[in-house]
XYZ file of C-alpha atoms in Angstrom:
477
model
C 42.531 -22.891 9.905
C 42.086 -26.615 9.167
C 45.771 -26.856 8.209
C 46.793 -25.275 11.538
C 44.570 -27.693 13.513
C 45.938 -30.673 11.576
C 49.522 -29.469 12.132
C 48.824 -29.054 15.841
C 47.350 -32.560 16.004
C 50.454 -34.031 14.337
C 52.645 -32.140 16.822
C 50.632 -33.464 19.788
C 50.742 -37.038 18.484
C 54.474 -36.838 17.800
C 55.053 -35.417 21.274
C 52.961 -38.196 22.793
C 54.708 -40.960 20.879
C 58.100 -39.477 21.749
C 57.225 -39.513 25.441
C 55.693 -42.998 25.219
C 58.741 -44.292 23.354
C 61.050 -42.878 26.019
C 59.055 -44.562 28.806
C 58.989 -47.816 26.859
C 62.737 -47.730 26.159
C 63.544 -47.055 29.806
C 61.338 -49.913 31.009
C 62.733 -52.279 28.358
C 66.333 -51.377 29.160
C 65.689 -52.118 32.823
C 64.050 -55.440 31.910
C 66.866 -56.596 29.633
C 69.437 -55.946 32.349
C 67.826 -58.569 34.565
C 69.743 -61.894 34.730
C 66.858 -63.933 33.245
C 66.871 -61.932 30.010
C 70.442 -60.737 29.461
C 71.248 -63.701 27.175
C 67.824 -63.898 25.539
C 67.068 -63.166 21.896
C 64.535 -60.342 21.817
C 62.700 -58.763 18.918
C 60.147 -55.936 19.036
C 58.288 -53.916 16.434
C 55.617 -51.289 17.158
C 53.935 -49.510 14.266
C 51.382 -46.724 14.061
C 48.543 -48.180 12.000
C 47.391 -44.858 10.588
C 50.714 -43.565 9.291
C 52.628 -46.832 9.035
C 55.465 -45.197 10.959
C 57.670 -47.426 13.091
C 57.394 -46.098 16.628
C 59.840 -48.526 18.191
C 61.964 -51.393 16.966
C 64.540 -53.749 18.371
C 65.804 -56.509 16.093
C 62.561 -56.139 14.150
C 63.804 -58.303 11.261
C 65.378 -60.986 13.440
C 63.876 -64.425 12.864
C 62.550 -65.817 16.144
C 60.426 -68.774 17.236
C 56.828 -67.463 17.408
C 55.114 -70.334 19.279
C 51.326 -69.840 19.118
C 51.485 -66.324 17.697
C 51.904 -68.263 14.429
C 48.127 -68.740 14.637
C 47.712 -65.075 13.691
C 49.261 -65.873 10.322
C 47.323 -69.091 9.713
C 43.988 -67.579 10.789
C 44.465 -64.365 8.800
C 45.502 -66.398 5.753
C 42.469 -68.663 6.004
C 40.055 -65.748 6.337
C 41.553 -64.111 3.255
C 41.869 -67.275 1.141
C 38.739 -69.211 2.183
C 36.396 -66.471 3.415
C 34.737 -65.836 6.775
C 31.582 -67.723 5.738
C 33.442 -70.864 4.675
C 32.160 -74.148 6.139
C 33.650 -77.645 6.179
C 31.291 -80.329 4.847
C 31.080 -84.016 5.758
C 28.925 -86.048 3.364
C 26.875 -89.096 4.317
C 25.399 -91.402 1.679
C 25.788 -94.691 -0.125
C 26.830 -96.517 -3.269
C 24.528 -99.280 -4.451
C 20.832 -99.995 -4.875
C 18.053 -99.764 -2.296
C 15.227 -102.308 -2.303
C 11.619 -102.090 -1.158
C 12.278 -104.009 2.058
C 14.658 -101.268 3.335
C 17.772 -103.161 2.263
C 20.781 -101.463 0.705
C 22.770 -103.735 -1.567
C 25.920 -101.692 -1.427
C 28.093 -99.677 0.917
C 27.320 -96.948 3.413
C 29.717 -94.068 2.793
C 31.057 -91.110 4.768
C 33.185 -88.684 2.763
C 35.501 -86.842 5.113
C 35.345 -83.081 4.887
C 38.178 -82.529 7.388
C 35.857 -80.622 9.708
C 38.063 -79.669 12.686
C 35.001 -78.964 14.833
C 33.110 -82.252 14.359
C 31.927 -83.193 17.845
C 34.125 -80.481 19.370
C 33.652 -79.421 22.982
C 34.072 -75.850 21.701
C 30.857 -76.159 19.661
C 28.565 -78.203 21.884
C 25.413 -76.464 20.684
C 26.224 -77.184 17.060
C 26.861 -80.923 17.396
C 25.197 -82.227 20.541
C 21.605 -81.039 20.500
C 20.965 -83.848 19.577
C 24.225 -85.774 19.116
C 25.404 -85.441 15.520
C 25.853 -89.218 15.139
C 22.248 -89.738 16.203
C 21.212 -87.293 13.489
C 23.295 -89.199 10.940
C 21.775 -92.533 11.936
C 18.268 -91.083 11.738
C 18.987 -89.657 8.277
C 20.012 -93.118 7.059
C 16.886 -94.657 8.532
C 14.756 -91.911 6.975
C 16.253 -92.836 3.596
C 14.516 -96.219 4.005
C 17.732 -98.045 4.800
C 17.720 -100.450 7.741
C 19.895 -103.283 6.496
C 23.120 -102.809 4.563
C 24.539 -105.743 2.637
C 27.958 -104.200 2.337
C 30.578 -102.207 4.219
C 30.892 -98.913 6.059
C 33.474 -96.986 4.045
C 35.139 -93.778 5.176
C 36.774 -91.800 2.378
C 39.812 -90.031 3.840
C 41.211 -88.765 0.537
C 40.643 -85.059 1.245
C 43.979 -84.955 3.118
C 47.300 -86.675 2.543
C 48.556 -89.463 4.814
C 50.752 -87.309 7.074
C 49.862 -88.027 10.711
C 51.798 -85.182 12.352
C 54.205 -82.544 11.008
C 57.724 -83.973 10.819
C 59.215 -81.231 12.997
C 56.962 -81.751 16.032
C 58.856 -83.146 19.001
C 58.300 -86.522 20.645
C 57.136 -85.120 23.983
C 54.325 -83.155 22.288
C 52.675 -85.556 19.849
C 51.067 -87.847 22.436
C 49.424 -85.004 24.321
C 46.155 -83.294 23.396
C 47.893 -80.239 21.961
C 49.804 -82.570 19.622
C 46.638 -83.825 17.899
C 46.997 -83.330 14.153
C 44.634 -82.558 11.270
C 42.679 -85.507 9.891
C 40.010 -86.105 7.261
C 37.788 -87.322 10.116
C 38.813 -85.247 13.108
C 36.279 -85.892 15.869
C 35.895 -84.841 19.524
C 38.917 -82.512 19.104
C 41.025 -85.631 18.461
C 41.513 -86.085 22.184
C 40.506 -88.468 24.937
C 40.514 -88.059 28.693
C 42.237 -90.299 31.224
C 41.166 -90.158 34.886
C 43.537 -91.062 37.738
C 43.266 -91.670 41.453
C 46.397 -90.646 43.341
C 47.428 -91.783 46.841
C 48.028 -89.447 49.772
C 51.738 -90.242 49.950
C 54.202 -88.524 47.634
C 56.015 -90.539 44.976
C 53.571 -93.437 44.933
C 51.993 -95.059 41.890
C 48.678 -93.735 40.609
C 45.789 -95.743 39.218
C 43.877 -95.131 35.988
C 40.155 -95.331 36.726
C 38.562 -94.459 33.385
C 39.071 -93.244 29.820
C 36.632 -91.359 27.618
C 35.944 -91.902 24.840
C 37.040 -95.515 24.892
C 39.682 -96.286 22.249
C 39.502 -99.876 21.025
C 42.833 -101.707 21.217
C 44.603 -98.953 23.165
C 47.412 -100.130 25.470
C 48.470 -97.740 28.243
C 51.517 -98.086 30.475
C 51.029 -95.868 33.522
C 54.212 -94.542 35.140
C 52.572 -91.490 36.740
C 53.240 -90.925 40.456
C 51.781 -88.611 43.082
C 53.492 -85.327 43.933
C 53.132 -82.414 46.316
C 52.026 -79.936 43.679
C 48.801 -78.651 42.155
C 49.600 -79.074 38.478
C 49.177 -81.640 35.745
C 52.761 -82.648 35.008
C 51.877 -85.951 33.359
C 52.860 -86.396 29.721
C 51.698 -88.958 27.181
C 54.253 -90.572 24.868
C 53.563 -92.732 21.844
C 53.774 -92.992 18.084
C 50.871 -91.743 15.947
C 51.168 -95.006 14.003
C 50.274 -97.407 16.831
C 48.047 -97.664 19.894
C 50.602 -98.023 22.669
C 50.942 -95.100 25.076
C 53.271 -94.517 28.014
C 52.267 -91.853 30.537
C 55.056 -90.392 32.682
C 55.292 -87.585 35.194
C 53.299 -86.484 38.219
C 49.832 -85.389 39.287
C 48.752 -83.893 42.636
C 48.561 -86.352 45.522
C 45.313 -87.459 47.171
C 43.056 -86.827 44.179
C 40.054 -88.690 42.816
C 39.374 -88.706 39.075
C 42.173 -86.258 38.274
C 41.928 -85.929 34.496
C 44.521 -85.391 31.784
C 44.032 -85.203 28.013
C 45.810 -87.161 25.280
C 45.801 -87.062 21.479
C 43.847 -89.444 19.269
C 45.804 -90.116 16.075
C 43.301 -92.525 14.478
C 40.058 -90.543 14.919
C 38.530 -92.080 11.787
C 38.458 -95.467 13.551
C 36.728 -94.030 16.610
C 34.163 -92.216 14.458
C 33.331 -95.378 12.496
C 32.958 -97.518 15.620
C 30.728 -94.966 17.347
C 28.593 -94.475 14.240
C 27.878 -98.219 14.069
C 26.563 -98.061 17.638
C 24.235 -95.168 16.814
C 23.026 -96.972 13.703
C 22.249 -100.069 15.785
C 20.283 -97.921 18.241
C 18.118 -96.838 15.295
C 17.697 -100.431 14.103
C 20.105 -100.082 11.187
C 22.659 -102.881 10.745
C 25.642 -103.467 8.453
C 26.763 -106.948 7.440
C 30.255 -105.988 6.308
C 33.371 -104.338 7.681
C 34.756 -100.879 8.359
C 37.019 -99.767 5.521
C 39.052 -96.658 4.772
C 39.441 -96.030 1.060
C 38.768 -93.567 -1.722
C 35.379 -94.074 -3.336
C 33.982 -93.488 -6.811
C 32.261 -90.169 -6.177
C 30.268 -90.398 -9.429
C 28.376 -93.374 -8.006
C 27.872 -91.731 -4.600
C 24.307 -90.810 -3.599
C 24.048 -88.147 -0.904
C 21.745 -88.643 2.066
C 22.938 -85.830 4.332
C 25.592 -83.118 4.484
C 26.929 -82.119 7.899
C 28.183 -78.537 7.863
C 30.596 -77.015 10.350
C 30.221 -73.614 11.994
C 31.525 -70.751 9.855
C 35.224 -70.066 9.563
C 34.630 -66.801 11.442
C 33.347 -68.806 14.416
C 36.184 -71.328 14.150
C 38.871 -68.648 13.987
C 37.514 -66.957 17.100
C 37.881 -70.170 19.120
C 41.264 -70.823 17.505
C 42.719 -67.500 18.644
C 40.862 -67.131 21.959
C 41.687 -70.649 23.168
C 44.826 -71.249 21.042
C 43.582 -74.521 19.545
C 46.479 -76.114 17.666
C 44.251 -78.621 15.890
C 42.091 -75.947 14.255
C 45.155 -74.102 12.954
C 46.616 -77.257 11.420
C 43.341 -77.920 9.625
C 43.290 -74.436 8.119
C 46.696 -74.869 6.484
C 45.720 -78.178 4.894
C 42.257 -76.917 3.926
C 43.759 -74.019 2.016
C 45.742 -76.554 -0.009
C 42.663 -78.707 -0.580
C 40.593 -75.808 -1.873
C 43.361 -74.475 -4.110
C 45.004 -77.642 -5.490
C 42.601 -80.458 -4.587
C 44.551 -82.286 -1.859
C 45.073 -81.210 1.743
C 48.843 -81.187 2.094
C 50.606 -79.175 4.808
C 53.627 -78.131 2.764
C 51.454 -77.074 -0.170
C 49.253 -75.077 2.183
C 52.283 -73.283 3.589
C 53.565 -72.470 0.097
C 50.161 -71.076 -0.871
C 50.107 -68.934 2.278
C 53.564 -67.574 1.469
C 52.498 -66.802 -2.104
C 49.415 -64.984 -0.827
C 51.369 -62.618 1.421
C 53.949 -62.017 -1.305
C 51.097 -61.004 -3.610
C 50.086 -58.404 -1.026
C 53.549 -56.864 -1.019
C 54.712 -58.452 2.240
C 58.108 -60.108 1.915
C 58.213 -63.710 3.137
C 61.973 -63.458 3.563
C 61.119 -63.101 7.244
C 58.779 -66.095 7.472
C 59.804 -69.726 7.921
C 56.566 -71.630 8.417
C 56.510 -75.333 9.307
C 52.961 -75.648 10.640
C 49.836 -73.634 11.311
C 49.763 -73.757 15.096
C 53.284 -72.759 16.074
C 54.003 -76.051 17.845
C 57.073 -76.703 15.684
C 60.355 -75.360 17.051
C 61.451 -74.949 13.417
C 59.085 -72.017 12.817
C 60.717 -68.600 12.597
C 59.091 -65.203 12.038
C 60.285 -61.635 12.469
C 58.393 -59.082 14.578
C 58.101 -56.826 11.518
C 56.402 -59.593 9.528
C 53.762 -59.879 12.240
C 53.061 -56.145 12.242
C 52.861 -56.168 8.438
C 50.151 -58.848 8.578
C 48.367 -57.027 11.405
C 48.509 -53.800 9.404
C 47.077 -55.534 6.320
C 44.209 -57.086 8.274
C 43.227 -53.684 9.667
C 43.702 -51.437 6.647
C 43.249 -53.613 3.551
C 41.138 -56.616 4.502
C 37.372 -57.004 4.219
C 37.738 -59.425 7.145
C 38.969 -56.700 9.501
C 36.102 -56.979 11.983
C 36.098 -60.793 12.000
C 39.849 -60.952 12.554
C 39.819 -58.339 15.314
C 36.918 -60.090 17.057
C 38.901 -63.340 17.022
C 41.567 -61.873 19.301
C 41.103 -61.915 23.075
C 41.299 -58.751 25.121
C 42.919 -58.353 28.521
C 41.420 -60.805 31.002
C 40.087 -63.061 28.216
C 41.207 -66.305 26.592
C 44.973 -66.653 26.495
C 45.293 -63.043 27.778
C 43.447 -63.946 30.963
C 46.510 -63.051 33.022
C 46.467 -59.441 31.822
C 44.646 -56.853 33.952
C 41.435 -55.563 32.348
C 41.715 -52.355 34.362
C 45.024 -51.551 32.681
C 43.537 -52.214 29.229
C 39.797 -51.438 29.507
C 37.219 -51.800 26.734
C 39.403 -53.958 24.504
C 42.147 -51.372 24.154
C 44.417 -54.414 23.912
C 43.602 -57.242 21.475
C 46.351 -59.771 20.984
C 47.533 -63.364 20.642
C 50.044 -64.905 22.994
C 52.513 -67.687 22.286
C 54.606 -69.760 24.639
C 56.731 -72.892 24.777
C 59.918 -73.792 26.616
C 62.029 -70.590 26.857
C 59.761 -68.805 24.342
C 57.217 -66.063 25.132
C 55.633 -63.848 22.458
C 52.730 -61.437 22.025
C 51.388 -59.790 18.879
C 48.285 -57.725 18.280
C 46.762 -54.275 18.563
C 46.981 -51.619 21.269
C 44.998 -48.392 21.630
C 47.239 -45.759 23.183
C 46.223 -42.741 25.253
C 46.506 -40.360 22.302
C 43.651 -42.200 20.595
C 45.906 -43.823 18.024
C 46.047 -47.573 17.401
C 49.312 -49.440 17.031
C 50.250 -52.922 15.868
C 52.923 -54.610 17.938
C 54.982 -57.766 18.152
C 57.120 -58.595 21.191
C 59.158 -61.801 20.995
C 61.412 -63.350 23.647
C 63.404 -66.513 22.901
C 65.790 -68.385 25.197
C 65.110 -66.518 28.416
C 65.826 -68.342 31.657
C 63.139 -67.051 34.015
C 59.542 -68.036 34.641
C 56.820 -67.506 32.057
C 54.535 -65.804 34.550
C 57.157 -63.204 35.459
C 57.921 -62.387 31.826
C 54.202 -62.129 31.023
C 53.855 -59.589 33.839
C 56.857 -57.650 32.539
C 55.457 -57.531 29.003
C 52.125 -56.359 30.397
C 53.987 -53.451 32.047
C 55.809 -52.657 28.811
C 52.560 -52.457 26.865
C 50.945 -50.345 29.571
C 53.901 -47.960 29.447
C 53.502 -47.326 25.726
């Protein structure tokens, strides 16, 4: 009797998937005949998670630019290789001798732990109640140190000297999403610039404020007013200097219209701000700010600042698509495994990990953790293999699944919750110029769960239209 019921169930599921596949194929064929997509490169892979059967594929091994769906790979890798409970640690202390009159004859030290969340707006409760720099200053004062006859030294040796990945493009690296991993990432490595724009179109705008203030920063403002409602202003500048040119448009007749730009020397900002908080607590340093590797054997710890857990970080990373967090994870994997945070080493370790799990990396060309590089290339089938692993073989299954937004949430906010109720869709989106991708999990009407990857490269239409079309495709399955 049980055999007959099981056989009947298999027949029903196969009938359902056959019907769903037919609907999907018809809708896809209609979509690909439209002028915007007829010359596009398209790859799709849909896999039943229970049986591992491929339910639909189109160019499933074709290497395509993934954009931010790359974050699925970096976040899954970090959870597996570092653990969901992993925390970044920034160490505060000194080298030298303390005297009875609250004088330190030596140097005040901060050892960078490459915490991507330090002072992050995504973790306000963790760092701003009270302000983390106030806590640090109070810890120094509580250690009976009020005068330091020496320097403030920041040890940045946890990561290599690379400012940004070599394959990031010029128009990205000055903007907030082009902020790169740093031993002393702080405030999401971004600053805000406020503009006033005139009523007339095409007229010069005026910068009214910047926060936080970056010492020595030179800004050339070429932004003009326009009859639109979007931020189309872009920040240009090398990560090796403090000159920025801002070009483009912002809406006309606005007060304090704000854009965000990348900070590429966050360690300098952190040091300068920390000195101010120390002074507020009556602690003063006679020397200079220096950035150098210290003798850790002589280091005496006063306080260790811990980040939120990796599980918490990964949820923000995938919900909000935070490039900076993803870049940190790649370098942190390298630091934990070989002792130095190097992007290329991190990528090689990630590739070795997936190979060890039986997933061929022949279909993975990884240049960064975030997907910002146009040199990244991944196949749809590689994505579904990783998604399958994280569901069926990983102890981090729940954490990984919870990190993905559902319809109407995070980067899937555009998708209709009524079409995908109760998290029947959990996925990561990815987009850049002429690239739109989605990968994740879908619960279908039969009760089965599938892993999917849908990748469009070099289409000529609008992103919003293609997103709506992909939503229809997923709903049809």
